[in-house]
Every structure is written in structure tokens, then in C-alpha cells.
């Protein structure tokens, strides 16, 4: 009688047929003697449709109303799934975020979960009722509907699993697990049976879209057992997915667990700025003030009292940043400002790096052999990221994947 | 600074363009110095789309989940209208039924309003915020979402107008008022400037779809001033609609205010049943037990200890009732059971009937002159209804309309 929290994303409930298939799966898990609590996203495309309508009416500054609008999406999918479960003979009850009191800090469109109330859910489970909870939404201190931002349903699922002390939080999605690299680029990429939560956290931050980074952070903080698996594979025995572990169990961790990339990158270089204190904050101050997130920052050693200063931002912010920094340049001086949004970030991740030297060298060698120039480097304890020209993306991912023996 | 509650139905908010047009209208009312509270239905077609999806998944007995599902419809339209009002420079807040605590008796899909909480609304009005309330939905004693049944948004609007002691409850719809007859059938039909609430109540029960009968009953009970007007006429000075009055102000009321009809009829006749006590309840008992509403009932004087017993039901219930009464016939006896769903009910309504005789005669004469046979008759203090064959519908409405001089 293990308790599972199962989260189904938008494509998993994207049509009535998909909802029937999800209900069939839950039916099988219940028949195996398990207890299940379900968290569901809006049907694929619905949230975008609602946002688009709101935008066309002039949504500026209407965070409260946008939350009201968007949260209708999950309301539909939870009711439909509960009906499909009832049609299969299971008592089932759908719940809005407010009804299981997923309390948030109240900020609209990017709320953070504060706590929740499990009374309804525990009572349901005692009576063999299957609760179906709306992901992505919660209720602020003043009773207002608040949404959690993109990927918020994953976070809801992890929070529910934590609150109910579930055996496992299962994220059902359109891929069947976490891979050593994107299988669309590397045909020899392998599905990982397990990965550490720290690695998963890096992968999510670095552009892998399997799990929302906030949900992984949450799972890490509260040690929630997490598994990613497919909602499209019918045979449950073949659908073991990837377990995200909280301990480095193997005696010897692999050097590198996976290669990932992000196309959502652009870089800005200040060439020949004076190497005086305060220049970096002069440059980045206005960018931060505009609410734009800066990712990598590189400053070279100064020569003749001048240096080059480079940073990366998300590609959608590129033209905005270029406008901002033109003014900055007039103030701080320097030869010129060069922008480039024709780049990608390629990263290798692995807890094995901690105890092994030479990972960076191996990666740089592999890229050099293919004639791929490295424009920027950034490292952490368990990852190395490089910026390269976008045209080398596929070649770069494949050669690095192979250099670390990930295809074996 | 009069306070108006304005209700906009599904066709009035059926597209983004329609929502913009509603926002423009509210903008004009506010510019005239009025205060406005808005009640909105789901966008036209949305409720049916949701019900259809639910039905395809097996909605039987899923009243709680159907309410969860359907109430998402208004959630979208209130948010969109609030956004459109914000885009026009008005502070506006959308509210779910639960958020203004429209408390109901808790019965799903046909809940009745018990009371509501006007604190949010009063606070908003004090700060010139325009509240936009979801019609059709409320919250049960246990925090469950409950819907009010078809036409429920009209009832919400009347309840809000009563609770806020509004100057007028304005029902904006796709017709510009109440007519002496259906203008699609009678080209000379005239819009009434005013009609008594009792007449409106009869018209709504008798098949006129301008206002939901429950909302008229509610308005009558609590003396809420009500006006029906068009959301499609741009010029507000031309859009005076029909006022529903609570007093018979004119010295001399017209004999008849309007002619109306309902096609949603079917009749069942038990021919030659024994005229013994208990037969009527033997026949109607099983029908009532099945939750089917019976409208007209006629029993002729007995001849030779036998009589004919006829009643009408809604057309959608006809085949169900025919199956039910076959068993009954075996028990109560009688020559045969004859069903007919090829009928319509034609009614004249007017408070003037109270003080004038001869209304029935005038109506029957008019029909007889056109060779239209009357199959059943039913009367109340202010209405006379007859059942005729459906093929005479248009002819019947026109000749009765003309006989009472309604086209002058």
C-alpha cells in the first residue's frame, strides 16, 4: 500500500483520449494495491490560448486577472480526469489549489508555495478516494488565486509528495526518462536508470526541459524521492524511467552523467574597458535594474590597464540589453560593445567530477579536435559549461558525449 | 451616483470583440457618473463544450465534478472582462462565486442561493473599482463549487442587485426587450416599455427565453427593479429596453400584454380509464418518481364510469414517459395510451384579465376562425394557455396577437 504522487503534464492530458489513457494507468496502479494522489496541468495549449486572449485585451500589469484567467485551465483538466476515474469505478474528487489550501506568498504569476493543508487528502485516502489536484495554482494570504509560473505543476507535485510523505513523486511526461544527451541530436544517447538530485538540478538549470528547476530544488531541499517516466509507454513494467536519488550510492560515480545544451543564450562583450574598480557594477547595474537575468560573466586579466568584459543573457532579452548598454558605454568608456546571439551553451554534468581532475581538459580536447572554438567557460563543482557558435551545436554535443564514453 | 448591476449573457461576451464592446459600454456608464457591478456568463458555447467533454468521459452521477468543470467557463470571461476594463483605465477586479461568498444550499448542478457577502463589493465600490462577478456559480456549505442550473447567471445578478440595494438590475441580452410576441413570427410585434413582474413571470414559465424564470421569481419576491435591454445596440439613449415593474401603475391595464409559445411540449392521454379514486396518482406517481416535471393536467367528466386523463411533459422526457406509463396502464386498466409530441402550447398573458371577462372567449374565437382545434386548456389568474397542433403555431400566434390589438 505504498503512496504515490503522480503528476501528468499538459501533453499527457492534451486530449480526451490522453485523459482516458491517464485514467487507465492510474486504474492499473490502484489495482496493484497502491494509493495514488494525482496532480495535473492544463490540457496542452490551453494556458497559451488563455494568455493570448488576455494579452489581446491588454493584460499589462493585470497579474491578478491573468492568474484568474490561467488557473481556469487546470480546473477543466482535474474535473475531466476525476470524471474519467469515476467512469472506471473509482471514487475521485478534484481539488483546486485553494481547496487543498496550497498557500503561497501571494505574488501573482510567480508565487512560491508556503505550505498546504493535507486534511482533505488524508481523509480521501482513508476512504479510497483518488484526489486529483490542480497543479500550477495556489491561494495567497488574502484568498487571491496565484499561479506558480511555468513548470509550476512539477513544484505542486513535489510539495504534495512532501506534505503526504509519499513513497515517490512520479513526474509523467512525454519522454521516458533522463538521457545522457538529447536523443534527437545524439542517436546513441542512453536513458539513465538513476541520477543524483544535484546533477538533475544542474541539468534543469542548464536547459534540459525534463523537470522544472524549481521543483528539483524543492525536492532536493526536502529530500523528496523523484522519478521521471513516460505517460506514453503503456507497459508499466517497461516504464521505469529515471530515478532521481538523494545519495551517491555507487562506490565509483561516473565522471560525467550527461551532456546538455541551451540555445536560449546571447552574449555581450565590452572591449577595452578601463580596469578600474566599479566597472563591472557600472555595466551590470542597469541590466539588473531592468529585471534581466545575467548568466555567465567573464573578465579577462587586464593588459595596459584595459580589459574585456563579457556576460550572457537569455536570447529574448538580447535587444533590450543592447539598448541599455549603449548608454553605459558612453559613461564607462572602452573601445566598443559587441553583441552576439548566435551562440549556444554546452555543458557536461557529473558528481564524479568532484574527485577527478582532467574533465575540463578532456572536454576542451574533444571540441578542439573538431575545430570548435570555445568562446567562454564557466565551471561549478559538478558541471562545466562552454559557449560555442550555434552552428557547432550538434557536432559539439556528439563529440563530447562520445569523449566521455556515454554511448557505451 | 446610482448603482447598477449589469448582467451580460453568453452571446454578449461570446468573443474578444464582444467583450471589448461590453467594456466600452461599462466605460460609458461610468463616464456618466454611475457605479456599476458586473455579472457575466461563460462565453457563448463554452459551457456546452465543457459539458460535452465531461459527458464523453462518462459524467453520470458526477455532479460535483461537472460543477468543477462548468464553472471554469465564467472564470475565463470574468478575467477577460476585468482585463478589458483595466485597459480602459478602470480599476477592476474579477470574483468567483466563492470569493464573494455566494453561498448555496450545496446541491450540485441546481443549487439555490442562500445568501452572499457584500464586503468585497462595497469596499471596491468605495474605491471606484469595478467588480466583475462570475454568474451561475456559488459555494456550498462545505466549500464545494456548486452551479445554479441553466439561466443561473440571471439569478446571480438579481441576488447581487438585492444584496447591494442597487438602483436597477439590468439584464443585457441579444434582444432589446420584451415583445408582445416573438418578432420572428409576428412582424408587427411591438417592444413593451414596461411589463409587470407577474406577467414576466408567466411569460418566462411559458417558454419566453428572455429571462430565466427563477431570476424573475427571485426579483418578484425581493422587489428587485429589473430591466431587459440589448448588448448589441450601441446608442445607450436608444437602448431603454423593457422595465419590469412591481406595481400596476396604469389606471387601466391592457387586457393582454403578450402572446407566447413553447414548442417544448408533449402530451400523453390515457383513454377510457376507470373513474375511481387514486387513478390520477397511480398514473402520475411513477412519472414524478423519475424526476420528470408534469405541466398541464386535464381530466374530463366521467361517462359510464370511465374518463380520459391527459397530461403534458417536456418533449425531451416524452419517450421516457411513454416507457413508464406502459406498465402503469397494465395496472390501472383503460382502453389505450396515446402519446403526441407534435404539439405546442400557446399562451396569452396580462394582468388586465383579472378585471375583464371574455378573454378566453376572444382567444378561442380567433383560433376557431382559422380552423385551429384546441386540444387542451389551462388557465391562471393572468394567463390562458391552449395546446394546439404544431403546424398551426405561426398562424395561431399571429391571429391571437391581432385579436387582442397588440399590433397597434
mmCIF file of N, CA, C and O in Angstrom, chain A residues 315-403:
data_model
loop_
_atom_site.group_PDB
_atom_site.id
_atom_site.type_symbol
_atom_site.label_atom_id
_atom_site.label_comp_id
_atom_site.label_asym_id
_atom_site.label_seq_id
_atom_site.Cartn_x
_atom_site.Cartn_y
_atom_site.Cartn_z
ATOM 1 N N UNK A 315 18.185 34.856 -24.696
ATOM 2 C CA UNK A 315 18.154 35.431 -26.036
ATOM 3 C C UNK A 315 17.037 36.463 -26.189
ATOM 4 O O UNK A 315 17.200 37.464 -26.876
ATOM 5 N N UNK A 316 15.891 36.228 -25.508
ATOM 6 C CA UNK A 316 14.754 37.151 -25.639
ATOM 7 C C UNK A 316 15.077 38.537 -25.078
ATOM 8 O O UNK A 316 14.438 39.515 -25.426
ATOM 9 N N UNK A 317 16.095 38.603 -24.178
ATOM 10 C CA UNK A 317 16.449 39.890 -23.575
ATOM 11 C C UNK A 317 17.551 40.616 -24.353
ATOM 12 O O UNK A 317 17.937 41.729 -23.989
ATOM 13 N N UNK A 318 18.061 39.985 -25.414
ATOM 14 C CA UNK A 318 19.266 40.487 -26.086
ATOM 15 C C UNK A 318 19.124 41.931 -26.581
ATOM 16 O O UNK A 318 19.925 42.802 -26.234
ATOM 17 N N UNK A 319 18.074 42.193 -27.373
ATOM 18 C CA UNK A 319 17.986 43.531 -27.970
ATOM 19 C C UNK A 319 17.739 44.579 -26.889
ATOM 20 O O UNK A 319 18.241 45.701 -26.982
ATOM 21 N N UNK A 320 16.995 44.219 -25.858
ATOM 22 C CA UNK A 320 16.759 45.129 -24.746
ATOM 23 C C UNK A 320 18.097 45.496 -24.067
ATOM 24 O O UNK A 320 18.389 46.657 -23.824
ATOM 25 N N UNK A 321 18.910 44.471 -23.825
ATOM 26 C CA UNK A 321 20.200 44.689 -23.165
ATOM 27 C C UNK A 321 21.109 45.542 -24.048
ATOM 28 O O UNK A 321 21.785 46.463 -23.573
ATOM 29 N N UNK A 322 21.113 45.277 -25.341
ATOM 30 C CA UNK A 322 21.978 46.050 -26.244
ATOM 31 C C UNK A 322 21.618 47.537 -26.187
ATOM 32 O O UNK A 322 22.500 48.402 -26.224
ATOM 33 N N UNK A 323 20.313 47.849 -26.099
ATOM 34 C CA UNK A 323 19.899 49.251 -25.973
ATOM 35 C C UNK A 323 20.412 49.848 -24.666
ATOM 36 O O UNK A 323 20.923 50.960 -24.633
ATOM 37 N N UNK A 324 20.263 49.059 -23.575
ATOM 38 C CA UNK A 324 20.680 49.538 -22.255
ATOM 39 C C UNK A 324 22.172 49.845 -22.206
ATOM 40 O O UNK A 324 22.594 50.875 -21.669
ATOM 41 N N UNK A 325 22.987 48.925 -22.764
ATOM 42 C CA UNK A 325 24.435 49.050 -22.560
ATOM 43 C C UNK A 325 25.056 50.124 -23.428
ATOM 44 O O UNK A 325 26.173 50.566 -23.161
ATOM 45 N N UNK A 326 24.347 50.586 -24.440
ATOM 46 C CA UNK A 326 24.896 51.673 -25.257
ATOM 47 C C UNK A 326 25.120 52.923 -24.392
ATOM 48 O O UNK A 326 26.162 53.550 -24.455
ATOM 49 N N UNK A 327 24.147 53.222 -23.544
ATOM 50 C CA UNK A 327 24.306 54.361 -22.628
ATOM 51 C C UNK A 327 25.464 54.123 -21.660
ATOM 52 O O UNK A 327 26.237 55.034 -21.359
ATOM 53 N N UNK A 328 25.549 52.877 -21.171
ATOM 54 C CA UNK A 328 26.581 52.548 -20.191
ATOM 55 C C UNK A 328 27.956 52.802 -20.788
ATOM 56 O O UNK A 328 28.848 53.356 -20.146
ATOM 57 N N UNK A 329 28.120 52.428 -22.039
ATOM 58 C CA UNK A 329 29.417 52.555 -22.695
ATOM 59 C C UNK A 329 29.865 54.004 -22.726
ATOM 60 O O UNK A 329 31.021 54.329 -22.479
ATOM 61 N N UNK A 330 28.934 54.906 -23.003
ATOM 62 C CA UNK A 330 29.288 56.323 -23.020
ATOM 63 C C UNK A 330 29.849 56.752 -21.670
ATOM 64 O O UNK A 330 30.695 57.631 -21.598
ATOM 65 N N UNK A 331 29.349 56.126 -20.607
ATOM 66 C CA UNK A 331 29.798 56.518 -19.279
ATOM 67 C C UNK A 331 31.130 55.867 -18.889
ATOM 68 O O UNK A 331 32.033 56.521 -18.425
ATOM 69 N N UNK A 332 31.238 54.519 -19.078
ATOM 70 C CA UNK A 332 32.430 53.813 -18.601
ATOM 71 C C UNK A 332 33.582 53.885 -19.600
ATOM 72 O O UNK A 332 34.719 53.568 -19.255
ATOM 73 N N UNK A 333 33.329 54.278 -20.818
ATOM 74 C CA UNK A 333 34.383 54.296 -21.832
ATOM 75 C C UNK A 333 34.611 52.908 -22.407
ATOM 76 O O UNK A 333 33.790 52.013 -22.257
ATOM 77 N N UNK A 334 35.753 52.724 -23.114
ATOM 78 C CA UNK A 334 36.036 51.436 -23.735
ATOM 79 C C UNK A 334 35.949 51.542 -25.236
ATOM 80 O O UNK A 334 35.378 52.499 -25.772
ATOM 81 N N UNK A 335 36.565 50.597 -25.949
ATOM 82 C CA UNK A 335 36.656 50.679 -27.400
ATOM 83 C C UNK A 335 35.308 50.459 -28.070
ATOM 84 O O UNK A 335 34.853 51.260 -28.849
ATOM 85 N N UNK A 336 34.658 49.332 -27.735
ATOM 86 C CA UNK A 336 33.352 49.073 -28.363
ATOM 87 C C UNK A 336 32.568 48.031 -27.580
ATOM 88 O O UNK A 336 33.094 47.373 -26.686
ATOM 89 N N UNK A 337 31.285 47.903 -27.934
ATOM 90 C CA UNK A 337 30.419 46.870 -27.350
ATOM 91 C C UNK A 337 29.985 45.946 -28.482
ATOM 92 O O UNK A 337 29.451 46.408 -29.492
ATOM 93 N N UNK A 338 30.263 44.655 -28.316
ATOM 94 C CA UNK A 338 29.928 43.687 -29.364
ATOM 95 C C UNK A 338 28.878 42.709 -28.838
ATOM 96 O O UNK A 338 29.053 42.134 -27.753
ATOM 97 N N UNK A 339 27.824 42.522 -29.580
ATOM 98 C CA UNK A 339 26.782 41.563 -29.184
ATOM 99 C C UNK A 339 26.759 40.377 -30.119
ATOM 100 O O UNK A 339 27.114 40.496 -31.291
ATOM 101 N N UNK A 340 26.347 39.231 -29.602
ATOM 102 C CA UNK A 340 26.271 38.021 -30.432
ATOM 103 C C UNK A 340 25.184 37.106 -29.873
ATOM 104 O O UNK A 340 25.275 36.641 -28.738
ATOM 105 N N UNK A 341 24.119 36.892 -30.668
ATOM 106 C CA UNK A 341 23.093 35.955 -30.183
ATOM 107 C C UNK A 341 23.087 34.684 -31.024
ATOM 108 O O UNK A 341 22.103 33.959 -31.069
ATOM 109 N N UNK A 342 24.225 34.419 -31.647
ATOM 110 C CA UNK A 342 24.354 33.244 -32.500
ATOM 111 C C UNK A 342 25.185 32.176 -31.771
ATOM 112 O O UNK A 342 26.050 31.543 -32.355
ATOM 113 N N UNK A 343 24.929 32.033 -30.469
ATOM 114 C CA UNK A 343 25.752 31.139 -29.646
ATOM 115 C C UNK A 343 24.877 30.134 -28.900
ATOM 116 O O UNK A 343 23.665 30.316 -28.781
ATOM 117 N N UNK A 344 25.485 29.065 -28.418
ATOM 118 C CA UNK A 344 24.811 28.110 -27.531
ATOM 119 C C UNK A 344 25.731 27.805 -26.355
ATOM 120 O O UNK A 344 26.944 28.020 -26.419
ATOM 121 N N UNK A 345 25.119 27.306 -25.294
ATOM 122 C CA UNK A 345 25.897 26.879 -24.131
ATOM 123 C C UNK A 345 25.844 25.362 -24.079
ATOM 124 O O UNK A 345 24.766 24.779 -24.128
ATOM 125 N N UNK A 346 27.022 24.737 -24.000
ATOM 126 C CA UNK A 346 27.106 23.287 -23.968
ATOM 127 C C UNK A 346 27.725 22.904 -22.625
ATOM 128 O O UNK A 346 28.739 23.485 -22.229
ATOM 129 N N UNK A 347 27.115 21.957 -21.930
ATOM 130 C CA UNK A 347 27.581 21.644 -20.574
ATOM 131 C C UNK A 347 27.708 20.149 -20.354
ATOM 132 O O UNK A 347 26.934 19.362 -20.905
ATOM 133 N N UNK A 348 28.687 19.750 -19.547
ATOM 134 C CA UNK A 348 28.733 18.374 -19.039
ATOM 135 C C UNK A 348 28.506 18.439 -17.534
ATOM 136 O O UNK A 348 28.930 19.382 -16.868
ATOM 137 N N UNK A 349 27.777 17.433 -17.028
ATOM 138 C CA UNK A 349 27.386 17.413 -15.624
ATOM 139 C C UNK A 349 27.728 16.058 -15.038
ATOM 140 O O UNK A 349 27.505 15.025 -15.685
ATOM 141 N N UNK A 350 28.257 16.039 -13.826
ATOM 142 C CA UNK A 350 28.532 14.752 -13.176
ATOM 143 C C UNK A 350 29.128 14.940 -11.799
ATOM 144 O O UNK A 350 30.064 15.726 -11.623
ATOM 145 N N UNK A 351 28.580 14.229 -10.818
ATOM 146 C CA UNK A 351 29.138 14.345 -9.466
ATOM 147 C C UNK A 351 30.535 13.727 -9.402
ATOM 148 O O UNK A 351 31.318 14.040 -8.506
ATOM 149 N N UNK A 352 30.874 12.854 -10.371
ATOM 150 C CA UNK A 352 32.199 12.250 -10.412
ATOM 151 C C UNK A 352 33.327 13.253 -10.592
ATOM 152 O O UNK A 352 34.472 13.011 -10.218
ATOM 153 N N UNK A 353 32.988 14.402 -11.160
ATOM 154 C CA UNK A 353 33.991 15.456 -11.364
ATOM 155 C C UNK A 353 34.665 15.867 -10.079
ATOM 156 O O UNK A 353 35.822 16.277 -10.074
ATOM 157 N N UNK A 354 33.915 15.813 -8.994
ATOM 158 C CA UNK A 354 34.428 16.252 -7.696
ATOM 159 C C UNK A 354 35.770 15.612 -7.370
ATOM 160 O O UNK A 354 36.665 16.251 -6.853
ATOM 161 N N UNK A 355 35.848 14.299 -7.646
ATOM 162 C CA UNK A 355 37.039 13.563 -7.234
ATOM 163 C C UNK A 355 37.986 13.265 -8.391
ATOM 164 O O UNK A 355 38.951 12.530 -8.246
ATOM 165 N N UNK A 356 37.701 13.802 -9.552
ATOM 166 C CA UNK A 356 38.558 13.540 -10.704
ATOM 167 C C UNK A 356 38.998 14.832 -11.361
ATOM 168 O O UNK A 356 38.150 15.683 -11.655
ATOM 169 N N UNK A 357 40.276 14.944 -11.616
ATOM 170 C CA UNK A 357 40.771 16.081 -12.380
ATOM 171 C C UNK A 357 40.639 15.746 -13.858
ATOM 172 O O UNK A 357 40.272 14.648 -14.237
ATOM 173 N N UNK A 358 40.930 16.686 -14.698
ATOM 174 C CA UNK A 358 41.067 16.384 -16.121
ATOM 175 C C UNK A 358 39.778 16.358 -16.915
ATOM 176 O O UNK A 358 39.798 16.113 -18.110
ATOM 177 N N UNK A 359 38.634 16.624 -16.277
ATOM 178 C CA UNK A 359 37.372 16.600 -17.022
ATOM 179 C C UNK A 359 37.331 17.748 -18.023
ATOM 180 O O UNK A 359 36.959 17.565 -19.186
ATOM 181 N N UNK A 360 37.758 18.931 -17.553
ATOM 182 C CA UNK A 360 37.745 20.099 -18.443
ATOM 183 C C UNK A 360 38.648 19.853 -19.639
ATOM 184 O O UNK A 360 38.267 20.078 -20.783
ATOM 185 N N UNK A 361 39.858 19.340 -19.382
ATOM 186 C CA UNK A 361 40.810 19.082 -20.458
ATOM 187 C C UNK A 361 40.222 18.136 -21.492
ATOM 188 O O UNK A 361 40.310 18.371 -22.692
ATOM 189 N N UNK A 362 39.593 17.072 -21.000
ATOM 190 C CA UNK A 362 39.009 16.092 -21.914
ATOM 191 C C UNK A 362 37.942 16.733 -22.804
ATOM 192 O O UNK A 362 37.855 16.480 -23.998
ATOM 193 N N UNK A 363 37.134 17.581 -22.193
ATOM 194 C CA UNK A 363 36.068 18.252 -22.939
ATOM 195 C C UNK A 363 36.652 19.222 -23.962
ATOM 196 O O UNK A 363 36.254 19.225 -25.134
ATOM 197 N N UNK A 364 37.623 20.034 -23.550
ATOM 198 C CA UNK A 364 38.220 21.021 -24.448
ATOM 199 C C UNK A 364 38.928 20.325 -25.610
ATOM 200 O O UNK A 364 38.849 20.765 -26.749
ATOM 201 N N UNK A 365 39.635 19.220 -25.294
ATOM 202 C CA UNK A 365 40.321 18.449 -26.338
ATOM 203 C C UNK A 365 39.348 17.962 -27.391
ATOM 204 O O UNK A 365 39.599 18.073 -28.600
ATOM 205 N N UNK A 366 38.243 17.380 -26.906
ATOM 206 C CA UNK A 366 37.254 16.822 -27.840
ATOM 207 C C UNK A 366 36.738 17.902 -28.785
ATOM 208 O O UNK A 366 36.588 17.675 -29.993
ATOM 209 N N UNK A 367 36.459 19.097 -28.234
ATOM 210 C CA UNK A 367 35.952 20.186 -29.058
ATOM 211 C C UNK A 367 37.020 20.679 -30.026
ATOM 212 O O UNK A 367 36.737 20.935 -31.206
ATOM 213 N N UNK A 368 38.267 20.777 -29.526
ATOM 214 C CA UNK A 368 39.368 21.281 -30.357
ATOM 215 C C UNK A 368 39.597 20.374 -31.556
ATOM 216 O O UNK A 368 39.815 20.836 -32.679
ATOM 217 N N UNK A 369 39.512 19.049 -31.308
ATOM 218 C CA UNK A 369 39.735 18.083 -32.392
ATOM 219 C C UNK A 369 38.766 18.300 -33.554
ATOM 220 O O UNK A 369 39.060 17.988 -34.699
ATOM 221 N N UNK A 370 37.561 18.819 -33.229
ATOM 222 C CA UNK A 370 36.566 19.069 -34.276
ATOM 223 C C UNK A 370 36.651 20.511 -34.782
ATOM 224 O O UNK A 370 35.797 20.959 -35.547
ATOM 225 N N UNK A 371 37.658 21.252 -34.286
ATOM 226 C CA UNK A 371 37.828 22.630 -34.746
ATOM 227 C C UNK A 371 36.801 23.593 -34.184
ATOM 228 O O UNK A 371 36.503 24.627 -34.788
ATOM 229 N N UNK A 372 36.229 23.237 -32.994
ATOM 230 C CA UNK A 372 35.206 24.098 -32.405
ATOM 231 C C UNK A 372 35.855 25.050 -31.406
ATOM 232 O O UNK A 372 36.476 24.615 -30.431
ATOM 233 N N UNK A 373 35.718 26.348 -31.664
ATOM 234 C CA UNK A 373 36.324 27.358 -30.801
ATOM 235 C C UNK A 373 35.478 27.587 -29.548
ATOM 236 O O UNK A 373 34.260 27.703 -29.620
ATOM 237 N N UNK A 374 36.131 27.638 -28.386
ATOM 238 C CA UNK A 374 35.445 27.907 -27.128
ATOM 239 C C UNK A 374 35.487 29.391 -26.845
ATOM 240 O O UNK A 374 36.561 29.979 -26.759
ATOM 241 N N UNK A 375 34.318 30.019 -26.703
ATOM 242 C CA UNK A 375 34.258 31.473 -26.523
ATOM 243 C C UNK A 375 34.248 31.885 -25.062
ATOM 244 O O UNK A 375 34.740 32.944 -24.699
ATOM 245 N N UNK A 376 33.620 31.079 -24.205
ATOM 246 C CA UNK A 376 33.562 31.376 -22.775
ATOM 247 C C UNK A 376 33.547 30.058 -22.023
ATOM 248 O O UNK A 376 33.077 29.037 -22.552
ATOM 249 N N UNK A 377 33.996 30.091 -20.771
ATOM 250 C CA UNK A 377 33.970 28.892 -19.931
ATOM 251 C C UNK A 377 33.410 29.276 -18.563
ATOM 252 O O UNK A 377 33.690 30.362 -18.057
ATOM 253 N N UNK A 378 32.646 28.397 -17.999
ATOM 254 C CA UNK A 378 32.166 28.612 -16.636
ATOM 255 C C UNK A 378 32.083 27.245 -15.957
ATOM 256 O O UNK A 378 31.672 26.262 -16.574
ATOM 257 N N UNK A 379 32.500 27.160 -14.707
ATOM 258 C CA UNK A 379 32.510 25.860 -14.051
ATOM 259 C C UNK A 379 31.853 25.940 -12.677
ATOM 260 O O UNK A 379 31.783 27.011 -12.068
ATOM 261 N N UNK A 380 31.327 24.794 -12.230
ATOM 262 C CA UNK A 380 30.927 24.656 -10.837
ATOM 263 C C UNK A 380 31.490 23.332 -10.371
ATOM 264 O O UNK A 380 32.150 22.633 -11.136
ATOM 265 N N UNK A 381 31.183 22.935 -9.144
ATOM 266 C CA UNK A 381 31.743 21.717 -8.590
ATOM 267 C C UNK A 381 31.416 20.491 -9.447
ATOM 268 O O UNK A 381 32.230 19.587 -9.580
ATOM 269 N N UNK A 382 30.204 20.464 -10.038
ATOM 270 C CA UNK A 382 29.793 19.258 -10.780
ATOM 271 C C UNK A 382 29.388 19.541 -12.219
ATOM 272 O O UNK A 382 28.712 18.749 -12.844
ATOM 273 N N UNK A 383 29.775 20.691 -12.777
ATOM 274 C CA UNK A 383 29.473 20.942 -14.198
ATOM 275 C C UNK A 383 30.511 21.856 -14.835
ATOM 276 O O UNK A 383 31.184 22.645 -14.148
ATOM 277 N N UNK A 384 30.682 21.699 -16.145
ATOM 278 C CA UNK A 384 31.497 22.619 -16.927
ATOM 279 C C UNK A 384 30.669 23.070 -18.121
ATOM 280 O O UNK A 384 30.103 22.228 -18.840
ATOM 281 N N UNK A 385 30.528 24.370 -18.298
ATOM 282 C CA UNK A 385 29.786 24.913 -19.427
ATOM 283 C C UNK A 385 30.724 25.692 -20.325
ATOM 284 O O UNK A 385 31.587 26.431 -19.830
ATOM 285 N N UNK A 386 30.529 25.547 -21.630
ATOM 286 C CA UNK A 386 31.274 26.376 -22.576
ATOM 287 C C UNK A 386 30.288 27.023 -23.537
ATOM 288 O O UNK A 386 29.212 26.476 -23.805
ATOM 289 N N UNK A 387 30.648 28.204 -24.029
ATOM 290 C CA UNK A 387 29.859 28.865 -25.057
ATOM 291 C C UNK A 387 30.560 28.655 -26.392
ATOM 292 O O UNK A 387 31.768 28.868 -26.500
ATOM 293 N N UNK A 388 29.797 28.175 -27.389
ATOM 294 C CA UNK A 388 30.344 27.974 -28.735
ATOM 295 C C UNK A 388 29.369 28.557 -29.756
ATOM 296 O O UNK A 388 28.234 28.908 -29.409
ATOM 297 N N UNK A 389 29.800 28.680 -30.988
ATOM 298 C CA UNK A 389 28.908 29.174 -32.039
ATOM 299 C C UNK A 389 27.778 28.161 -32.260
ATOM 300 O O UNK A 389 27.977 26.953 -32.163
ATOM 301 N N UNK A 390 26.565 28.693 -32.548
ATOM 302 C CA UNK A 390 25.396 27.832 -32.624
ATOM 303 C C UNK A 390 25.535 26.752 -33.698
ATOM 304 O O UNK A 390 25.030 25.653 -33.539
ATOM 305 N N UNK A 391 26.271 27.033 -34.794
ATOM 306 C CA UNK A 391 26.346 26.064 -35.884
ATOM 307 C C UNK A 391 27.082 24.802 -35.470
ATOM 308 O O UNK A 391 26.973 23.767 -36.113
ATOM 309 N N UNK A 392 27.844 24.877 -34.381
ATOM 310 C CA UNK A 392 28.577 23.695 -33.917
ATOM 311 C C UNK A 392 27.804 22.876 -32.881
ATOM 312 O O UNK A 392 28.349 21.932 -32.314
ATOM 313 N N UNK A 393 26.558 23.262 -32.605
ATOM 314 C CA UNK A 393 25.816 22.628 -31.512
ATOM 315 C C UNK A 393 25.802 21.098 -31.601
ATOM 316 O O UNK A 393 26.268 20.392 -30.700
ATOM 317 N N UNK A 394 25.267 20.542 -32.716
ATOM 318 C CA UNK A 394 25.096 19.096 -32.820
ATOM 319 C C UNK A 394 26.452 18.388 -32.776
ATOM 320 O O UNK A 394 26.635 17.410 -32.043
ATOM 321 N N UNK A 395 27.405 18.910 -33.556
ATOM 322 C CA UNK A 395 28.744 18.324 -33.597
ATOM 323 C C UNK A 395 29.365 18.333 -32.200
ATOM 324 O O UNK A 395 29.944 17.328 -31.739
ATOM 325 N N UNK A 396 29.240 19.462 -31.506
ATOM 326 C CA UNK A 396 29.820 19.603 -30.173
ATOM 327 C C UNK A 396 29.215 18.612 -29.189
ATOM 328 O O UNK A 396 29.934 17.936 -28.440
ATOM 329 N N UNK A 397 27.890 18.513 -29.174
ATOM 330 C CA UNK A 397 27.234 17.594 -28.237
ATOM 331 C C UNK A 397 27.693 16.165 -28.511
ATOM 332 O O UNK A 397 28.041 15.416 -27.590
ATOM 333 N N UNK A 398 27.744 15.767 -29.789
ATOM 334 C CA UNK A 398 28.107 14.394 -30.144
ATOM 335 C C UNK A 398 29.550 14.068 -29.757
ATOM 336 O O UNK A 398 29.819 13.014 -29.177
ATOM 337 N N UNK A 399 30.476 14.977 -30.035
ATOM 338 C CA UNK A 399 31.882 14.646 -29.770
ATOM 339 C C UNK A 399 32.167 14.599 -28.273
ATOM 340 O O UNK A 399 32.911 13.743 -27.799
ATOM 341 N N UNK A 400 31.518 15.480 -27.501
ATOM 342 C CA UNK A 400 31.716 15.451 -26.047
ATOM 343 C C UNK A 400 31.064 14.198 -25.456
ATOM 344 O O UNK A 400 31.637 13.517 -24.606
ATOM 345 N N UNK A 401 29.850 13.881 -25.926
ATOM 346 C CA UNK A 401 29.140 12.671 -25.471
ATOM 347 C C UNK A 401 30.006 11.438 -25.667
ATOM 348 O O UNK A 401 30.144 10.581 -24.782
ATOM 349 N N UNK A 402 30.640 11.374 -26.818
ATOM 350 C CA UNK A 402 31.491 10.240 -27.151
ATOM 351 C C UNK A 402 32.805 10.259 -26.358
ATOM 352 O O UNK A 402 33.281 9.216 -25.887
ATOM 353 N N UNK A 403 33.374 11.451 -26.166
ATOM 354 C CA UNK A 403 34.656 11.555 -25.456
ATOM 355 C C UNK A 403 34.559 11.009 -24.031
ATOM 356 O O UNK A 403 35.508 10.426 -23.508
#
